[in-house]
Amino acid sequence: MGLDKKKSGKDNDVPKQVTRVRTPRTEDREVLATVENLMGASRVKLRCMDGVVRMGRIPGSMKKSNWIREGDIVIAVPWDFQDTKADVIWKYTRPQVNWLERKGFLKG
C-alpha cells in the first residue's frame, strides 16, 4: 500500500540561500589580487589592487584543497620584510567575484 513519493525538481518552500563573501581585512594588510601567471613550484605572479605586482606563494594547506588558475581573484598578504612577495590565503568562487564587482571592491 505504500506509495513512493518522488521529489520534484524544485523546492518552493526553501528560501534562497545567502552567500557570505569574505572581504580583505586592511588591518591585517590583506589585499585583493588577480593571478597573472602560474610560475610553478606553488608560486604565482599577482597583480594586487594597490598597484604592486608581487610574487605569490600558495601554502600547502591551500594547494591541496583549491586549484588556482590564471585570472582567479584571491586575497594576498604581503610579507612584512619584503613587499614584492606575498602569501595567498583565500580564493574567490565565481559568484563571490560577481558580488565583489557589484559592491565595488574590484576596480576595472
Short mmCIF file of C-alpha atoms in Angstrom, two decimals:
data_model
loop_
_atom_site.label_atom_id
_atom_site.label_comp_id
_atom_site.label_asym_id
_atom_site.label_seq_id
_atom_site.Cartn_x
_atom_site.Cartn_y
_atom_site.Cartn_z
CA MET A 1 0.00 0.00 0.00
CA GLY A 2 2.98 2.34 0.39
CA LEU A 3 3.23 4.81 -2.45
CA ASP A 4 6.65 6.01 -3.47
CA LYS A 5 6.74 9.78 -3.44
CA LYS A 6 9.20 11.34 -5.82
CA LYS A 7 10.63 14.74 -5.12
CA SER A 8 10.01 17.39 -7.69
CA GLY A 9 12.97 19.24 -9.16
CA LYS A 10 12.34 22.48 -7.30
CA ASP A 11 11.63 23.29 -3.69
CA ASN A 12 9.37 26.31 -3.43
CA ASP A 13 9.27 26.30 0.37
CA VAL A 14 13.07 26.63 0.78
CA PRO A 15 14.28 30.27 0.88
CA LYS A 16 17.11 31.40 -1.39
CA GLN A 17 20.46 30.76 0.26
CA VAL A 18 22.51 33.80 1.17
CA THR A 19 26.15 33.57 0.17
CA ARG A 20 28.71 35.06 2.51
CA VAL A 21 31.74 36.69 0.96
CA ARG A 22 34.97 37.21 2.85
CA THR A 23 36.36 40.70 2.30
CA PRO A 24 40.02 41.60 2.80
CA ARG A 25 40.91 42.96 6.24
CA THR A 26 43.03 46.08 5.87
CA GLU A 27 44.20 45.90 9.49
CA ASP A 28 45.82 42.55 8.66
CA ARG A 29 47.40 44.03 5.47
CA GLU A 30 45.22 41.83 3.24
CA VAL A 31 44.77 42.97 -0.36
CA LEU A 32 42.75 41.70 -3.34
CA ALA A 33 44.83 40.40 -6.24
CA THR A 34 44.41 38.83 -9.67
CA VAL A 35 46.52 35.82 -10.65
CA GLU A 36 48.51 36.73 -13.78
CA ASN A 37 50.88 33.78 -14.28
CA LEU A 38 51.47 30.37 -12.79
CA MET A 39 55.21 30.17 -12.17
CA GLY A 40 55.41 26.58 -10.91
CA ALA A 41 56.53 25.25 -7.52
CA SER A 42 53.45 26.78 -5.78
CA ARG A 43 54.34 30.27 -7.00
CA VAL A 44 52.11 32.72 -8.87
CA LYS A 45 52.50 36.25 -10.19
CA LEU A 46 49.86 38.51 -8.61
CA ARG A 47 48.63 41.92 -9.73
CA CYS A 48 47.43 43.46 -6.48
CA MET A 49 44.77 46.16 -6.17
CA ASP A 50 47.29 48.52 -4.54
CA GLY A 51 49.17 48.66 -7.87
CA VAL A 52 52.08 46.38 -6.99
CA VAL A 53 52.97 43.20 -8.91
CA ARG A 54 54.04 40.57 -6.38
CA MET A 55 55.32 37.03 -6.38
CA GLY A 56 52.71 34.98 -4.51
CA ARG A 57 53.24 31.76 -2.60
CA ILE A 58 50.44 29.20 -2.26
CA PRO A 59 50.69 27.42 1.11
CA GLY A 60 50.43 23.64 1.17
CA SER A 61 47.15 23.61 3.09
CA MET A 62 45.51 25.69 0.37
CA LYS A 63 47.21 23.91 -2.52
CA LYS A 64 45.57 20.62 -1.55
CA SER A 65 42.01 21.98 -1.41
CA ASN A 66 41.89 24.74 -4.07
CA TRP A 67 43.09 24.83 -7.62
CA ILE A 68 44.31 28.28 -8.56
CA ARG A 69 44.37 29.27 -12.23
CA GLU A 70 45.22 32.39 -14.20
CA GLY A 71 42.56 35.07 -13.86
CA ASP A 72 41.37 33.99 -10.40
CA ILE A 73 40.71 36.63 -7.75
CA VAL A 74 42.48 35.93 -4.45
CA ILE A 75 43.33 37.59 -1.15
CA ALA A 76 47.07 38.04 -0.60
CA VAL A 77 49.02 39.16 2.45
CA PRO A 78 52.28 40.99 1.58
CA TRP A 79 55.33 39.99 3.58
CA ASP A 80 56.46 42.44 6.27
CA PHE A 81 60.12 42.34 5.33
CA GLN A 82 59.82 42.04 1.52
CA ASP A 83 56.94 43.92 -0.09
CA THR A 84 57.43 42.30 -3.52
CA LYS A 85 56.29 38.90 -2.18
CA ALA A 86 53.01 37.75 -0.64
CA ASP A 87 51.14 34.71 0.66
CA VAL A 88 47.84 33.70 -0.96
CA ILE A 89 45.30 32.98 1.77
CA TRP A 90 41.90 32.89 0.03
CA LYS A 91 40.42 32.15 -3.40
CA TYR A 92 37.05 33.50 -4.51
CA THR A 93 34.44 31.49 -6.42
CA ARG A 94 32.69 32.92 -9.49
CA PRO A 95 29.51 34.06 -7.64
CA GLN A 96 31.67 35.71 -4.98
CA VAL A 97 33.64 37.59 -7.67
CA ASN A 98 30.36 38.81 -9.18
CA TRP A 99 29.30 40.09 -5.74
CA LEU A 100 32.65 41.87 -5.28
CA GLU A 101 32.24 43.56 -8.69
CA ARG A 102 28.69 44.70 -7.86
CA LYS A 103 29.74 46.13 -4.48
CA GLY A 104 32.74 47.99 -5.96
CA PHE A 105 35.59 46.06 -4.33
CA LEU A 106 37.13 45.24 -7.74
CA LYS A 107 38.23 48.22 -9.76
CA GLY A 108 38.12 47.87 -13.50
#
